[in-house]
PDB file of C-alpha atoms in Angstrom:
ATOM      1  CA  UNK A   1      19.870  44.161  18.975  1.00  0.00           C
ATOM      2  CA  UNK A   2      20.290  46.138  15.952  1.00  0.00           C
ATOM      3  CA  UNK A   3      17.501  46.189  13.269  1.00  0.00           C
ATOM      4  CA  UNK A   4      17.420  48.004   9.890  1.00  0.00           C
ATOM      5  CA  UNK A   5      14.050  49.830   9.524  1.00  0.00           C
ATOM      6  CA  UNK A   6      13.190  51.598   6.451  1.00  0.00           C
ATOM      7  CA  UNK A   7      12.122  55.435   7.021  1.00  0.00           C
ATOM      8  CA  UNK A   8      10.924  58.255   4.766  1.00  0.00           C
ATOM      9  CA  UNK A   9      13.289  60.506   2.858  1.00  0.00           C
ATOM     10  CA  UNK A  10      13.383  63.903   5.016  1.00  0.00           C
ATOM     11  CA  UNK A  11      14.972  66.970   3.231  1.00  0.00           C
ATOM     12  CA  UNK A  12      17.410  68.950   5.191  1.00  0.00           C
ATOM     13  CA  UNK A  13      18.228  72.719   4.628  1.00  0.00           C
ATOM     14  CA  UNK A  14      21.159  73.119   3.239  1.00  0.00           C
ATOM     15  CA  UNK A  15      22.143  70.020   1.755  1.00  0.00           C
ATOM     16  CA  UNK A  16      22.154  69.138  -2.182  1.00  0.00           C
ATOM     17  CA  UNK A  17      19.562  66.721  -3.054  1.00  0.00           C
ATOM     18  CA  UNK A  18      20.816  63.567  -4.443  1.00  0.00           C
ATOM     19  CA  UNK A  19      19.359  60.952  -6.910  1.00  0.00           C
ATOM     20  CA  UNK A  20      16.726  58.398  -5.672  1.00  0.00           C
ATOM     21  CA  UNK A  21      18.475  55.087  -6.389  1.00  0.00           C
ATOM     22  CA  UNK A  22      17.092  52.942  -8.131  1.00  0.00           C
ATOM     23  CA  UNK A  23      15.414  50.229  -5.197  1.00  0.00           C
ATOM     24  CA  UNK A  24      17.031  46.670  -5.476  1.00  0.00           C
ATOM     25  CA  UNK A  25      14.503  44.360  -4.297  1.00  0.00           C
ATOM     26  CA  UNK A  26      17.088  41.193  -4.048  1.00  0.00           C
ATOM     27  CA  UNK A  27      19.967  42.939  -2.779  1.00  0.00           C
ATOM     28  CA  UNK A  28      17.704  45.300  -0.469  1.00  0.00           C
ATOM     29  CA  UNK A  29      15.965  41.725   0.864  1.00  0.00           C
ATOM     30  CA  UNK A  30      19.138  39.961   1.480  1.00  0.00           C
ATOM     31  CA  UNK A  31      20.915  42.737   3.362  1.00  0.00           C
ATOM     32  CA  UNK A  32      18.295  43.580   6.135  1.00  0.00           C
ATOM     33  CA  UNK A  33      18.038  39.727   6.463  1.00  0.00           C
ATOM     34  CA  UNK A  34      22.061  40.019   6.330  1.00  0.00           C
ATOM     35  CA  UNK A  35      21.984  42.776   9.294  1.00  0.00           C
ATOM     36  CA  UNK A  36      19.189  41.788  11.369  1.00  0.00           C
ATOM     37  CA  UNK A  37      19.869  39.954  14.658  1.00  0.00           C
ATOM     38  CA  UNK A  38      16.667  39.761  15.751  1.00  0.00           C
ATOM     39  CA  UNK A  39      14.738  36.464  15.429  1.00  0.00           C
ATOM     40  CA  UNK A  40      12.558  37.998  12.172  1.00  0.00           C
ATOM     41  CA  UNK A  41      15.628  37.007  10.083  1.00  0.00           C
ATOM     42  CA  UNK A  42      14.702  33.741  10.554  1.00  0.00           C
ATOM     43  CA  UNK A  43      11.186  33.927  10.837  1.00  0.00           C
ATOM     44  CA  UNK A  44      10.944  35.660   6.964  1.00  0.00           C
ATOM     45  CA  UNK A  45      13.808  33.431   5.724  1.00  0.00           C
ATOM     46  CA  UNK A  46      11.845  30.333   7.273  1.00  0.00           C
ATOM     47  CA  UNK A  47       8.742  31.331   5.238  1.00  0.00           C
ATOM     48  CA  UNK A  48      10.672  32.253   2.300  1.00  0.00           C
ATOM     49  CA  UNK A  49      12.262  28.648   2.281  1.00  0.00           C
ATOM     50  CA  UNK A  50       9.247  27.011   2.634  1.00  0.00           C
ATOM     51  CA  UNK A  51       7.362  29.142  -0.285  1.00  0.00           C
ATOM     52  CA  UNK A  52      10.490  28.608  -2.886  1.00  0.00           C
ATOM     53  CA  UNK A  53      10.646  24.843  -1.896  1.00  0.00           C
ATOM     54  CA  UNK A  54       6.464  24.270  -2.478  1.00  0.00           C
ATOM     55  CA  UNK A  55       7.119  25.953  -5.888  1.00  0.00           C
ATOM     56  CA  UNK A  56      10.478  24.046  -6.467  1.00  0.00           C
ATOM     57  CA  UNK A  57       8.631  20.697  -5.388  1.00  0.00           C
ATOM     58  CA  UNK A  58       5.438  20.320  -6.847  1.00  0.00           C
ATOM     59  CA  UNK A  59       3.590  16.669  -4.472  1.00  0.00           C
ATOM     60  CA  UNK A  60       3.932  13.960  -6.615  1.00  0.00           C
ATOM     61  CA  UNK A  61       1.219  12.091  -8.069  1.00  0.00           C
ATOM     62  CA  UNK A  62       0.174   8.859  -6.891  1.00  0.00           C
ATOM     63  CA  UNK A  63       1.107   6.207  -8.883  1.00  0.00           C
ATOM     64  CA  UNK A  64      -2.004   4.597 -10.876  1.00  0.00           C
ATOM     65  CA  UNK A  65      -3.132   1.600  -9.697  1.00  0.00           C
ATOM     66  CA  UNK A  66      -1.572  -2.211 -11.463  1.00  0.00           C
ATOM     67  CA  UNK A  67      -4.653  -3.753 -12.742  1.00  0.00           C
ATOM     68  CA  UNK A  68      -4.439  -7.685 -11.149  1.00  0.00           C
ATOM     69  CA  UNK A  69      -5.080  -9.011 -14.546  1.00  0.00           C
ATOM     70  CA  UNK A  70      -1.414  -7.624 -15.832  1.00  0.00           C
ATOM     71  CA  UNK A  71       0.123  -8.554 -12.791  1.00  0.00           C
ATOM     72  CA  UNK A  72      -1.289 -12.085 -13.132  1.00  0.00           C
ATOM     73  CA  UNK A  73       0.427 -12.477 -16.469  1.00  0.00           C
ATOM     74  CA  UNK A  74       3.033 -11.178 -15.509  1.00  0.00           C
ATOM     75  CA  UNK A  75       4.002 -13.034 -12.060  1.00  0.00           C
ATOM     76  CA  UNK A  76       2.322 -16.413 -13.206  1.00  0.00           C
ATOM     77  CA  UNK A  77       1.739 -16.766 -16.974  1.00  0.00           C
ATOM     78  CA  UNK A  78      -0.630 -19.283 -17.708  1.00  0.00           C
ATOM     79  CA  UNK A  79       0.599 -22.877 -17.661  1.00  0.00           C
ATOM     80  CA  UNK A  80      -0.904 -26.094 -19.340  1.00  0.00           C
ATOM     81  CA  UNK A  81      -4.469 -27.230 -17.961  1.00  0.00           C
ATOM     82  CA  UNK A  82      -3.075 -30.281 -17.383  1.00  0.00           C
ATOM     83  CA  UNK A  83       0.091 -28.761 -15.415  1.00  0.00           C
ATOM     84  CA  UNK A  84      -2.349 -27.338 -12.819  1.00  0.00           C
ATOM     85  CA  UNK A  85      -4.797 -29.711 -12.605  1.00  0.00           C
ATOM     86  CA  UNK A  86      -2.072 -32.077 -11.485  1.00  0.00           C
ATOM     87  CA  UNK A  87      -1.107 -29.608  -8.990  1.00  0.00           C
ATOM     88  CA  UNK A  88      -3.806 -29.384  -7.573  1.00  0.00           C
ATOM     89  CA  UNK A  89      -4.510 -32.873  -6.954  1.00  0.00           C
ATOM     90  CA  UNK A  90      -0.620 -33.495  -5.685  1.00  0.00           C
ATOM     91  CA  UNK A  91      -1.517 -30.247  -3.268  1.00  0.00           C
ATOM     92  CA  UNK A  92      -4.932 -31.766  -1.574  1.00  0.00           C
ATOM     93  CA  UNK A  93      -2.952 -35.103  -1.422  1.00  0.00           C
ATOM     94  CA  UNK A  94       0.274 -34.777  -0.531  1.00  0.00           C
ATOM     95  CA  UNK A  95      -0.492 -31.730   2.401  1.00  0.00           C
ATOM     96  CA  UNK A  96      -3.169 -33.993   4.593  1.00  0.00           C
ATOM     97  CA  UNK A  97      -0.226 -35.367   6.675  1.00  0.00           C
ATOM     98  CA  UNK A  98       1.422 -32.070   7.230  1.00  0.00           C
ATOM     99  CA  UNK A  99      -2.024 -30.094   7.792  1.00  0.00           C
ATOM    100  CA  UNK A 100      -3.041 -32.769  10.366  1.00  0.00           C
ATOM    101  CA  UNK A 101       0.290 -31.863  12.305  1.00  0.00           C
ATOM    102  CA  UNK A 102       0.000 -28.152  12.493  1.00  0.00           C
ATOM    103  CA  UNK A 103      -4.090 -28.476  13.235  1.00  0.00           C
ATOM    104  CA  UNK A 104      -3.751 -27.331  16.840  1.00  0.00           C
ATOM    105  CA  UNK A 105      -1.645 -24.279  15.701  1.00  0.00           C
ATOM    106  CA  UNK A 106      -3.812 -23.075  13.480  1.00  0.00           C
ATOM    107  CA  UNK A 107      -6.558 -23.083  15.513  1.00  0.00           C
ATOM    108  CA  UNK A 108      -4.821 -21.175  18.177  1.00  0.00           C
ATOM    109  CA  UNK A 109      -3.784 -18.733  15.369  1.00  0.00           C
ATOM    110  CA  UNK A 110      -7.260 -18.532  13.810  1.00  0.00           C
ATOM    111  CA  UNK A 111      -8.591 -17.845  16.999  1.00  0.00           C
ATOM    112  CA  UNK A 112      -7.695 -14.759  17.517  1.00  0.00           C
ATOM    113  CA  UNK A 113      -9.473 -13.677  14.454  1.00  0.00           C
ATOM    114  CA  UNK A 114     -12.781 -12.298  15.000  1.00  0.00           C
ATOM    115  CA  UNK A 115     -14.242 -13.085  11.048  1.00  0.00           C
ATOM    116  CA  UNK A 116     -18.097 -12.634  12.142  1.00  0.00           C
ATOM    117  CA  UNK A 117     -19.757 -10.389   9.675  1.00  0.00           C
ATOM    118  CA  UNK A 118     -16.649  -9.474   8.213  1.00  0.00           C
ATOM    119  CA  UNK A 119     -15.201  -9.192   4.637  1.00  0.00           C
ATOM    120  CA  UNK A 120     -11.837 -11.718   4.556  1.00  0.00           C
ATOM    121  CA  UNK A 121      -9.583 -12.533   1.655  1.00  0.00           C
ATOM    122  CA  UNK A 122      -7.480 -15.235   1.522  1.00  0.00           C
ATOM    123  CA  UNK A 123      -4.255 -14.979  -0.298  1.00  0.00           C
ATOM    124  CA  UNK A 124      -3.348 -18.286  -1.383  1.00  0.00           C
ATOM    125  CA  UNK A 125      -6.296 -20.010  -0.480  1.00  0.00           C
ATOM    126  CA  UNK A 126      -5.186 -23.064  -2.608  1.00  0.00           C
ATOM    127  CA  UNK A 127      -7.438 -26.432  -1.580  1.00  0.00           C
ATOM    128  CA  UNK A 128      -9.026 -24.355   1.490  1.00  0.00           C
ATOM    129  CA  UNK A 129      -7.561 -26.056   4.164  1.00  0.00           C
ATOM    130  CA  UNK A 130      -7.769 -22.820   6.396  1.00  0.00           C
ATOM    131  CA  UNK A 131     -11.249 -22.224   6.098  1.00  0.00           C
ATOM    132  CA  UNK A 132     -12.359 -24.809   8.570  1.00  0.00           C
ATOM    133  CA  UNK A 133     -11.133 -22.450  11.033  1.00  0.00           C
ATOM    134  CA  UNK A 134     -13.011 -19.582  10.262  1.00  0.00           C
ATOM    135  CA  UNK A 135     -15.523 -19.377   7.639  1.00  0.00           C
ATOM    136  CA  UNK A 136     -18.248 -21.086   9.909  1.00  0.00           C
ATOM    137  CA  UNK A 137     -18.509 -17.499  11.430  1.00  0.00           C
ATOM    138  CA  UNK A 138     -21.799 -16.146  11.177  1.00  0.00           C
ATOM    139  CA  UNK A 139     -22.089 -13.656   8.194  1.00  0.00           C
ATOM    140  CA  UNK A 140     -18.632 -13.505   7.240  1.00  0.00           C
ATOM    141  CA  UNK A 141     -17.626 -13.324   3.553  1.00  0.00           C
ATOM    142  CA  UNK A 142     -14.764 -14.644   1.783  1.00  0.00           C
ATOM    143  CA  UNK A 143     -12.498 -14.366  -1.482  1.00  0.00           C
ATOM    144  CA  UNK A 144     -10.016 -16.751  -1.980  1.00  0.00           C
ATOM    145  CA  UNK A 145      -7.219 -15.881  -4.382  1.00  0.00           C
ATOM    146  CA  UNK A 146      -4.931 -18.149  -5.753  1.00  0.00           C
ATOM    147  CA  UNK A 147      -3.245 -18.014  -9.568  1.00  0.00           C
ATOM    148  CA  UNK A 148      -4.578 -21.607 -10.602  1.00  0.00           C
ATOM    149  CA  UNK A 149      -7.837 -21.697 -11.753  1.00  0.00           C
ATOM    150  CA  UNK A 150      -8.570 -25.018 -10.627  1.00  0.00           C
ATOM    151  CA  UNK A 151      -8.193 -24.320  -7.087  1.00  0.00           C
ATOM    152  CA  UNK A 152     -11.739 -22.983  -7.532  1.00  0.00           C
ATOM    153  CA  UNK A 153     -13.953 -26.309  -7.039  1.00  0.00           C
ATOM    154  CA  UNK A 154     -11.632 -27.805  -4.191  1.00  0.00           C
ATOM    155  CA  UNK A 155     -11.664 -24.170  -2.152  1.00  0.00           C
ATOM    156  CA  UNK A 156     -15.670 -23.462  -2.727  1.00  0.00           C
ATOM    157  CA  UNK A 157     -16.288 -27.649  -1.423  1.00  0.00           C
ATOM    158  CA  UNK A 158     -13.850 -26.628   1.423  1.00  0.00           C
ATOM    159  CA  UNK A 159     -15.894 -23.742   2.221  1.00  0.00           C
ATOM    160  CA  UNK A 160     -19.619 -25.008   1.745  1.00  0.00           C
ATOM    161  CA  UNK A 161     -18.436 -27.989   4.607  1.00  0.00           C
ATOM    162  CA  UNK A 162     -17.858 -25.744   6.980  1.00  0.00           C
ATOM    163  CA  UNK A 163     -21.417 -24.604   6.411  1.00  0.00           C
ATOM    164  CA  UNK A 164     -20.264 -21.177   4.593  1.00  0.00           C
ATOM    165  CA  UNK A 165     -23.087 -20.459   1.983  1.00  0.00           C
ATOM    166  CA  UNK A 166     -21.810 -20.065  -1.453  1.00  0.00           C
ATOM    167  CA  UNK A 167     -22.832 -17.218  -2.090  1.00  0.00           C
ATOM    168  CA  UNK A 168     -20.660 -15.942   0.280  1.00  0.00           C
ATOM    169  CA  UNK A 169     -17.588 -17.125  -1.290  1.00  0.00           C
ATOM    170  CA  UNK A 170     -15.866 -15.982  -3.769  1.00  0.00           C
ATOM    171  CA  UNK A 171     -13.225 -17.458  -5.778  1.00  0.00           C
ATOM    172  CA  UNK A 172     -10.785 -14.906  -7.776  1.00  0.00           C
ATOM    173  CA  UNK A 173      -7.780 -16.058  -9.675  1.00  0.00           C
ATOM    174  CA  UNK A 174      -4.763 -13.324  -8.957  1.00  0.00           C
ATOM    175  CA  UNK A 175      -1.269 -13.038  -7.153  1.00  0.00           C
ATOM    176  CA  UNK A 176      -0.174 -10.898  -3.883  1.00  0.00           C
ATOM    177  CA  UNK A 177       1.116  -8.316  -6.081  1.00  0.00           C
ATOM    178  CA  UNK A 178      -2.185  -6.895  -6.815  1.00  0.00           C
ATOM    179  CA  UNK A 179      -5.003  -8.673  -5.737  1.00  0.00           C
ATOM    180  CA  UNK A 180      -8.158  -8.269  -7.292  1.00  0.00           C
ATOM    181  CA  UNK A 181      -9.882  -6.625  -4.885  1.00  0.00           C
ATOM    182  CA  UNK A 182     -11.040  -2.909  -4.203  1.00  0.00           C
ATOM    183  CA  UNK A 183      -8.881  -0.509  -1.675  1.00  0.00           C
ATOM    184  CA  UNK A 184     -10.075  -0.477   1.584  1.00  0.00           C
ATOM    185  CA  UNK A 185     -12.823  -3.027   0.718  1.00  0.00           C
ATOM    186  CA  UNK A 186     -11.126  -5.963   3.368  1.00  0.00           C
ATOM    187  CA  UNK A 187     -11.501  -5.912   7.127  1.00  0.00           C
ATOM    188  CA  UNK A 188      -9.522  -8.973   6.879  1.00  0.00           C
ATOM    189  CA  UNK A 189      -5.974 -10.464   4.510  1.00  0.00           C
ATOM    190  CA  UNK A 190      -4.797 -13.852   5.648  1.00  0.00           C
ATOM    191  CA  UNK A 191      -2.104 -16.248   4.069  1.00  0.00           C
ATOM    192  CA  UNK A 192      -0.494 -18.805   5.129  1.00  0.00           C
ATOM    193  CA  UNK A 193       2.514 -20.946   3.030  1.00  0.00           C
ATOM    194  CA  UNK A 194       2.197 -18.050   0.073  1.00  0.00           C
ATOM    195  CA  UNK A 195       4.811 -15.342   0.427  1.00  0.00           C
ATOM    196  CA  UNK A 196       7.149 -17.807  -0.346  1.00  0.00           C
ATOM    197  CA  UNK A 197       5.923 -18.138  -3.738  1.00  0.00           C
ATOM    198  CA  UNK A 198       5.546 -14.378  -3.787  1.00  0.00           C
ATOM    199  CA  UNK A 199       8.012 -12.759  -6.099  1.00  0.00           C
ATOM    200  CA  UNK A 200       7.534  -9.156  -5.301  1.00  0.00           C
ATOM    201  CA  UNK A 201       6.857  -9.641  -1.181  1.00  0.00           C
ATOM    202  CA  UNK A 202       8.033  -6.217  -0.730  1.00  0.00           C
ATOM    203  CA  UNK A 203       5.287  -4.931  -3.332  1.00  0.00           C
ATOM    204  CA  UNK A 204       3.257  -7.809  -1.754  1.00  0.00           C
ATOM    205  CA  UNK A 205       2.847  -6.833   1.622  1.00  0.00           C
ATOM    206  CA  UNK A 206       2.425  -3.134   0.906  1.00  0.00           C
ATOM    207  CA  UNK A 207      -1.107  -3.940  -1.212  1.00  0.00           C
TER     208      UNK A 207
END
């Protein structure tokens, strides 16, 4: 093991004094790393590294939040009252046969949520066919989101008959993309028959 080490001039008798060079800081730096073959080469170049890369990479920012509002527009402009009205009605018609089919799967699924006292939003909540399964639980607290407005009076009916109070439901228009609620405000996101009418599920499923 051979290891460069940097010692005091000493003046011998006898011998013509030369010049002090002039130190080279890069070139001195590089060429005990160059000669060393002892594990502090790699040790100092290691911490070197990681200094000039902090410096070199500054951490990114987070990106600022999408307020739901935009991303409402945006994803679902606004259609005709009469558009969604119609909708809706052809929705709380036309799924009773297929809701009546998958009943015993949903309660099995729906099951193994434990909603009691718990914050839950619904994306998609539509007509509020799911919340017979869940929102009877003591204390819980709901927010259904769905882009059409009037989903409002047929999700909130939904919820009071399964003995939910109303003021523990909440009814917010918005789309997976960004939902309108806080971060970290949810102990609880269900869906069911949305993301296929997500168009960002990627961006979807990360909120």
């Amino acid at each position: 093991m051979r290891c460069l080490v940097a010692l005091p001039a000493i003046a011998v008798p006898g011998r013509r004094s030369h010049p002090k060079p002039r130190p080279r800081r890069r070139g001195t730096l590089v060429a005990l790393l160059g000669r060393c073959r002892c594990g502090r080469r790699h040790l100092l170049g290691a911490s070197s590294a990681a200094g000039l890369l902090h410096l070199a990479n500054p951490p990114c920012l987070a990106a600022p939040p999408i307020d739901p509002d935009v991303m409402l527009e945006r994803v679902h402009p606004a259609r005709p009252g009469w558009y969604e009205k119609l909708y809706v009605t052809a929705l709380d018609k036309g799924m009773a046969s297929y809701e009546a089919e998958i009943a015993e799967y949903k309660l099995n699924l729906f099951s193994q949520l434990s909603a009691e006292g718990k914050n839950i939003l619904e994306l998609g909540v539509g007509t509020g066919p799911n919340l017979k399964y869940y929102a009877s639980a003591d204390g819980v607290r709901v927010i259904g989101v769905d882009p059409n407005r009037y989903m409002e009076d047929y999700s909130r009916a939904a919820a009071i008959s399964t003995g939910l109070p109303s003021s523990n439901f909440t009814f917010r228009r918005g789309v997976g993309e960004a939902l309108p609620a806080e971060d970290n405000s949810m102990d609880a996101v269900i869906g069911t028959l949305v993301m296929c009418s997500v168009k960002d599920t990627n961006m979807a499923l990360r909120g």
